[in-house]
C-alpha atoms as a printed R data frame, in Angstrom:
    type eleno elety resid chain resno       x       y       z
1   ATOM     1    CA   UNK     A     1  -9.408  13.821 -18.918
2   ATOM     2    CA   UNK     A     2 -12.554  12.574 -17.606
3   ATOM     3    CA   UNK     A     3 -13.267   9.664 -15.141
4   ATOM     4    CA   UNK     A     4 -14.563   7.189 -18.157
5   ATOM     5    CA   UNK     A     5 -11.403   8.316 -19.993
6   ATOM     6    CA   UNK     A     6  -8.908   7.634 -16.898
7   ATOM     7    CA   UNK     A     7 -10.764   4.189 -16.702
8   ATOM     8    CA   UNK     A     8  -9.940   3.590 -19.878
9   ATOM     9    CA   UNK     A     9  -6.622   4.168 -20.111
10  ATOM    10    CA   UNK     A    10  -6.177   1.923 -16.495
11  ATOM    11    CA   UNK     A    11  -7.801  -1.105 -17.991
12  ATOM    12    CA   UNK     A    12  -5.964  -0.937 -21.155
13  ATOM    13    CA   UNK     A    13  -2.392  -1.149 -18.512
14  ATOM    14    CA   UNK     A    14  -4.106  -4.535 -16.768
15  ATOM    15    CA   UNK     A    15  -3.321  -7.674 -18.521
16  ATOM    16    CA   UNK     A    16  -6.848  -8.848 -20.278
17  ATOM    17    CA   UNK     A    17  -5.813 -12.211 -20.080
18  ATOM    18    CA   UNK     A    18  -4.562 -12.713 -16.534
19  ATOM    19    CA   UNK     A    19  -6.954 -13.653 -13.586
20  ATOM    20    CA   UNK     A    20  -6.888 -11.050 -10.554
21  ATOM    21    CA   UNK     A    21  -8.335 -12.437  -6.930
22  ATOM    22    CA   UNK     A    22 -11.694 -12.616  -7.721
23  ATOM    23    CA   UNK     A    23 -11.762 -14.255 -11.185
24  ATOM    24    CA   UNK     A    24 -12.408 -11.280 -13.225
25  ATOM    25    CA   UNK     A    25 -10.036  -9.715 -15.851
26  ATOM    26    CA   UNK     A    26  -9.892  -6.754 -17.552
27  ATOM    27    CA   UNK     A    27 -12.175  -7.459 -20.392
28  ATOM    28    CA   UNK     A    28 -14.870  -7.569 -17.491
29  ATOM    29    CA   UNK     A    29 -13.669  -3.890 -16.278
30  ATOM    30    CA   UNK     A    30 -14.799  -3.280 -20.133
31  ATOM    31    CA   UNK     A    31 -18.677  -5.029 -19.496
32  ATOM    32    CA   UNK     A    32 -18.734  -2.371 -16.268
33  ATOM    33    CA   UNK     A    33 -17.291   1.091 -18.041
34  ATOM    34    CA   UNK     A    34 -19.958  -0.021 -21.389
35  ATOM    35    CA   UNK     A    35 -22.630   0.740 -19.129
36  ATOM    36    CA   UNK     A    36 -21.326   3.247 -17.071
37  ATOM    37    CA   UNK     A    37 -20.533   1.730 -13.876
38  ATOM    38    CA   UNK     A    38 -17.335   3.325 -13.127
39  ATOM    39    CA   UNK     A    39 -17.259   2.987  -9.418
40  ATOM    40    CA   UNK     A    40 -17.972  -1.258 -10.191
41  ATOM    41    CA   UNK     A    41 -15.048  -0.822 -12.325
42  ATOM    42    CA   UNK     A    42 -12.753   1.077 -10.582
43  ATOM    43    CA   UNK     A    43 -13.489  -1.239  -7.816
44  ATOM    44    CA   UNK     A    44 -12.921  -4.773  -9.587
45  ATOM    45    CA   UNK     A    45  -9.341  -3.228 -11.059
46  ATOM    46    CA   UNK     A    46  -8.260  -2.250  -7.564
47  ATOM    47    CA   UNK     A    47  -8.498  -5.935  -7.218
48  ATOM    48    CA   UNK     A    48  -5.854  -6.912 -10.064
49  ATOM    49    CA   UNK     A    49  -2.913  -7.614  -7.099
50  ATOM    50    CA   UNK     A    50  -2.472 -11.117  -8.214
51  ATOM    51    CA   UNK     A    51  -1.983 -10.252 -11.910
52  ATOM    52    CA   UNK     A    52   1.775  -9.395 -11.369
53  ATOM    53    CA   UNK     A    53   3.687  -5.915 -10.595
54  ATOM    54    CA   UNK     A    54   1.422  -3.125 -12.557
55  ATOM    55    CA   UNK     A    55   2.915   0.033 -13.980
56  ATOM    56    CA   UNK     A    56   3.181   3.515 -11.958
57  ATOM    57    CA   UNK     A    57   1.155   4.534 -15.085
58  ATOM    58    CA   UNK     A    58  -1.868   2.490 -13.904
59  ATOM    59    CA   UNK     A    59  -2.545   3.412 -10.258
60  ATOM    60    CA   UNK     A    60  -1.982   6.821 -11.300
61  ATOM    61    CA   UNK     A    61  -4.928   7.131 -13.691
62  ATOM    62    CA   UNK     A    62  -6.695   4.708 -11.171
63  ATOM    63    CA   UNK     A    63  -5.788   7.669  -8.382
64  ATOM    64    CA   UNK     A    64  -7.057  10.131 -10.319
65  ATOM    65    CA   UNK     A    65 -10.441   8.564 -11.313
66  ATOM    66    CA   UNK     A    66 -11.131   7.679  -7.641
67  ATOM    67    CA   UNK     A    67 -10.757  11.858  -6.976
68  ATOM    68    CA   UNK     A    68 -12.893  12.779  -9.797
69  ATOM    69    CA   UNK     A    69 -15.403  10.120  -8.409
70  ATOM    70    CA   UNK     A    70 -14.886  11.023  -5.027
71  ATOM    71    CA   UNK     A    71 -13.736   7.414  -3.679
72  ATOM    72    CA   UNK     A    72 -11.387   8.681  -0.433
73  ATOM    73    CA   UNK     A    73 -10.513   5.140   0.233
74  ATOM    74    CA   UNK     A    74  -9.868   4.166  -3.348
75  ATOM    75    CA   UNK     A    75  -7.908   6.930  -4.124
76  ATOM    76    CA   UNK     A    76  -5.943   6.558  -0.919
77  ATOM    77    CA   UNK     A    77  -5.092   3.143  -1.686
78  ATOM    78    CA   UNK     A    78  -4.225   3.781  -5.600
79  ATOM    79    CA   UNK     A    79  -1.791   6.307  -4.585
80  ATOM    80    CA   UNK     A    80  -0.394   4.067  -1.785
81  ATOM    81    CA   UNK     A    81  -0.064   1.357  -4.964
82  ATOM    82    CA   UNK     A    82   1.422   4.086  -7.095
83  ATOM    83    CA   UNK     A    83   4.213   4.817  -4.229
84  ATOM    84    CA   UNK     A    84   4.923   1.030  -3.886
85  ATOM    85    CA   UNK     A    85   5.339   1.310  -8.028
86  ATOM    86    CA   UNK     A    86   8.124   3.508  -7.234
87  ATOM    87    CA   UNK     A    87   9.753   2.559  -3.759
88  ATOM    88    CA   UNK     A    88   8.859  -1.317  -3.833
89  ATOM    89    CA   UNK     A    89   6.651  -3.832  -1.855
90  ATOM    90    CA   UNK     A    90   7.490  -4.930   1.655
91  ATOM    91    CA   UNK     A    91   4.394  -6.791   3.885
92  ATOM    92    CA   UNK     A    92   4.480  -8.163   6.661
93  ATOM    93    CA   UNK     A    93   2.803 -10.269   9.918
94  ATOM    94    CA   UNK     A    94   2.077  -7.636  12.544
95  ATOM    95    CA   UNK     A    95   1.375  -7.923  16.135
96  ATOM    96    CA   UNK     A    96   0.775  -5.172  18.259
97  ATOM    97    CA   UNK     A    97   1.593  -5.725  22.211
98  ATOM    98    CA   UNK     A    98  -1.288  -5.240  24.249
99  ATOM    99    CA   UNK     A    99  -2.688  -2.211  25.832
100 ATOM   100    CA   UNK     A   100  -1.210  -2.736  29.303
101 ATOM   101    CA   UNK     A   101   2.146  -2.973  27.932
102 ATOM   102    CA   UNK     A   102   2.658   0.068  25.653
103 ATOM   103    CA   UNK     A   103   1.305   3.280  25.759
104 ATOM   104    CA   UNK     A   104  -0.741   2.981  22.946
105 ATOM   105    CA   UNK     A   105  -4.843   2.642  24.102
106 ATOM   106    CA   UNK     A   106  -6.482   3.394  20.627
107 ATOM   107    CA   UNK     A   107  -6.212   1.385  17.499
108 ATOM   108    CA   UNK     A   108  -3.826   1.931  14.558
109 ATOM   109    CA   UNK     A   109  -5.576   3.437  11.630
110 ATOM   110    CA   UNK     A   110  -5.532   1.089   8.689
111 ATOM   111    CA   UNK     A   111  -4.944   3.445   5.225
112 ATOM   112    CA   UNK     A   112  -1.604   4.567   5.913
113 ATOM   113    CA   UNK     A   113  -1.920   7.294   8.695
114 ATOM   114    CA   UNK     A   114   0.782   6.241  11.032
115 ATOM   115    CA   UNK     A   115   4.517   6.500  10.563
116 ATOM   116    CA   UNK     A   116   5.996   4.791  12.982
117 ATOM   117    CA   UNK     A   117   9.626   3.563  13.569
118 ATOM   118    CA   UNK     A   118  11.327   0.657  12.792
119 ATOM   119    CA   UNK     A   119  14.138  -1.465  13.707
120 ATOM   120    CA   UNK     A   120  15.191  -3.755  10.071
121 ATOM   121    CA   UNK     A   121  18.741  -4.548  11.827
122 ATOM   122    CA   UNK     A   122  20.795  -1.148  11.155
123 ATOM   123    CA   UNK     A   123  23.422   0.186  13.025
124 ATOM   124    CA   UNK     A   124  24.039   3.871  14.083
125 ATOM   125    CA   UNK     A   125  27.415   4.598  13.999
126 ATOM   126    CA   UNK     A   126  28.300   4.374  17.824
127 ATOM   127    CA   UNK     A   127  27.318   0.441  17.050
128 ATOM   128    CA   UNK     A   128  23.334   0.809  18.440
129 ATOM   129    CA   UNK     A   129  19.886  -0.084  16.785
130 ATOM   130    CA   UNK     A   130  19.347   2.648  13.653
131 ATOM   131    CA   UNK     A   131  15.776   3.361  13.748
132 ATOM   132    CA   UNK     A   132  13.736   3.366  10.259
133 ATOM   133    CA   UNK     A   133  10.417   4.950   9.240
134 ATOM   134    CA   UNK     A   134   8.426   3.674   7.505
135 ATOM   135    CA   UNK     A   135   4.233   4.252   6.658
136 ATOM   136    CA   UNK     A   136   1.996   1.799   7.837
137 ATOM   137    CA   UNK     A   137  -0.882  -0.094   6.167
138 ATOM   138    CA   UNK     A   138  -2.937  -2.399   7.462
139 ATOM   139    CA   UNK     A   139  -5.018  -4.871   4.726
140 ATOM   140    CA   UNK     A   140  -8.659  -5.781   5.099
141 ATOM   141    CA   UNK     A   141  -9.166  -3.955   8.099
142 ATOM   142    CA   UNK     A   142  -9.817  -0.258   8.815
143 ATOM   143    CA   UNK     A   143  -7.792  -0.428  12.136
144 ATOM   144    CA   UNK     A   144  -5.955  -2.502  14.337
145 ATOM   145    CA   UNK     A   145  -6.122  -2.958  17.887
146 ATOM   146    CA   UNK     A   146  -3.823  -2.957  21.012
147 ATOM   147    CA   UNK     A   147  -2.891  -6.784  20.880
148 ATOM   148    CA   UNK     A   148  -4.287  -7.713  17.326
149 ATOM   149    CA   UNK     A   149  -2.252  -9.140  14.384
150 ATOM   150    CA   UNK     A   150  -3.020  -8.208  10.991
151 ATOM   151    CA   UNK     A   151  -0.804  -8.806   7.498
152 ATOM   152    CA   UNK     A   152   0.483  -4.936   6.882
153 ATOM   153    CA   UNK     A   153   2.503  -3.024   3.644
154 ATOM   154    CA   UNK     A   154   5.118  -0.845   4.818
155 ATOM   155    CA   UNK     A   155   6.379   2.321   2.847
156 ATOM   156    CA   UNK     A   156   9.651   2.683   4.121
157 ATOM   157    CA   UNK     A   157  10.724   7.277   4.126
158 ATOM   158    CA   UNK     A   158  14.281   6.064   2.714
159 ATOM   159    CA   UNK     A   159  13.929   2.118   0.581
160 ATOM   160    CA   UNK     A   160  17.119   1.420   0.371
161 ATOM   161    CA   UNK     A   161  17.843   1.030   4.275
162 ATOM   162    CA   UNK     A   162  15.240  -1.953   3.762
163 ATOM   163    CA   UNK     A   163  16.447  -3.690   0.573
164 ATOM   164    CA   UNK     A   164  18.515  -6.069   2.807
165 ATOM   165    CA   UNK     A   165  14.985  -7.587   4.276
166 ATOM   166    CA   UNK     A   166  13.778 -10.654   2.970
167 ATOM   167    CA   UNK     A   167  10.986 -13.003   4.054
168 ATOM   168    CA   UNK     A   168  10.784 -14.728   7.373
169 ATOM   169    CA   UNK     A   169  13.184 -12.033   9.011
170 ATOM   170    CA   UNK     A   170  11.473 -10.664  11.984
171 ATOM   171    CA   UNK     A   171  11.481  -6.775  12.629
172 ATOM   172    CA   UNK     A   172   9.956  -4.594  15.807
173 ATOM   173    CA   UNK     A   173   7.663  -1.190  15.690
174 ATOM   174    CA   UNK     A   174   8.527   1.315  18.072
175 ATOM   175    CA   UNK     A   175   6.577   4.563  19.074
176 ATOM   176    CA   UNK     A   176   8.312   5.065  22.289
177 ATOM   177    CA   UNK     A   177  10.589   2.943  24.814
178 ATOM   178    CA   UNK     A   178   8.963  -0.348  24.820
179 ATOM   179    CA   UNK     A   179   8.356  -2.176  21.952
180 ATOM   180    CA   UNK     A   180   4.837  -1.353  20.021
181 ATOM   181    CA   UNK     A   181   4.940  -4.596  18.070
182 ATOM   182    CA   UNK     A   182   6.703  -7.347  15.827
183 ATOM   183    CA   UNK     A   183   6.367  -8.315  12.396
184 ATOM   184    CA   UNK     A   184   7.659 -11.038  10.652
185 ATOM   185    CA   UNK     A   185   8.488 -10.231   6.635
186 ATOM   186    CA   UNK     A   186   5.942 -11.835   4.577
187 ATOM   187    CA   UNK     A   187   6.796 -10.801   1.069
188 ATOM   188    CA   UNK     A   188   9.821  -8.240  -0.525
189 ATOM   189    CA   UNK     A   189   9.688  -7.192  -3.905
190 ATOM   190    CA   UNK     A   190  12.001  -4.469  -6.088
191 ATOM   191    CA   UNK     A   191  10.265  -1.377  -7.556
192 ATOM   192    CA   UNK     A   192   8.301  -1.994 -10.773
193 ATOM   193    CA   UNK     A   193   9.996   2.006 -12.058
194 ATOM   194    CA   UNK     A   194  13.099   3.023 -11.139
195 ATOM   195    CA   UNK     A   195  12.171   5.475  -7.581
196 ATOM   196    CA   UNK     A   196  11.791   8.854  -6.877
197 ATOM   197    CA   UNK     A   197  14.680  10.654  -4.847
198 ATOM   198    CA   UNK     A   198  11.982  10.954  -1.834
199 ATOM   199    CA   UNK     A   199   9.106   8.960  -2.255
200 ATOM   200    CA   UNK     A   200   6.946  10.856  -0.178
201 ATOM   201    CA   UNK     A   201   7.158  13.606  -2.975
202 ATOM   202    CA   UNK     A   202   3.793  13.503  -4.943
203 ATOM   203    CA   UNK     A   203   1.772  11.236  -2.694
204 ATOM   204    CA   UNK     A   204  -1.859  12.861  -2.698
């Protein structure tokens, strides 16, 4: 399958009749691929968050036309939209603690490098804090500084240990002793497909 033909078949899983951020739906995508602006069109359908939960289906064709076009950060983020397809949505308000109080000195990548830990509120068995990890990325930015705050999506390594979250609950970031930073939940929401056994497993 080609990148037109991956297009294709992405716009035809976006509702045509349903508004994304910026106005445009996916009879627009349509005016872009008829004249062979793919990477326009790939763009504006990245942009279809507000039309409701989309199908695995959908980000993976949009995946795999970003690789054929050679789009690193589109395809990065399709796949990270195909994952939350399967594992579920969790964002959040982070703050990181400044450079003088953690050992961190360089910024946090933004696309979903970093995998740090996380205490949600589980227990260990001997009654302590159960650390979770969980993939990190942070929106609209390309990094995020010692003491910045940014809104973030988390990909949590095992979901259900995080299905008990819900928003305004307030959970920490740790990469070693002290604290790296808090978040406070912004927005939960259940898998759109029923998940994979690890969701790492096929992430490009």
């Amino acid at each position: 399958m080609d990148v037109l033909e991956l297009l294709e078949a992405a716009s035809l899983l976006a509702p045509a009749d349903t508004p994304a951020e910026n106005a445009l739906t996916a009879d627009d995508v349509w005016d872009y691929l008829a004249h062979d602006q793919w990477e326009t069109a790939l763009n504006l359908m990245e942009e279809f968050r507000g039309a409701g939960p989309l199908p695995v289906s959908f980000w993976q064709s949009m995946a795999e036309a970003a690789e054929e076009l050679r789009l690193e950060g589109s395809r990065s983020w399709c796949w990270w939209r195909w994952a939350e397809a399967r594992s579920g949505v969790i964002r959040a308000r982070l703050t990181l603690r400044p450079a003088a109080e953690t050992r961190r000195r360089l910024p946090i990548p933004g696309a979903g490098v970093l995998k740090p830990l996380w205490n949600v509120g589980n227990r260990a068995p001997d009654g302590g804090p159960s650390l979770n990890i969980a993939s990190l990325w942070v929106e609209n930015t390309l990094e995020l500084p010692p003491g910045g705050t940014a809104s973030v999506r988390l990909r949590p390594l095992t979901p259900s240990q995080w299905r008990h979250l819900a928003p305004g609950d307030v959970i920490t970031m740790h990469e070693s002793a002290p604290v790296a930073g808090t978040a406070t939940v912004l927005e939960v929401r259940p898998p759109v497909e029923p998940p994979l056994p690890q969701v790492g497993e096929g992430l490009r």
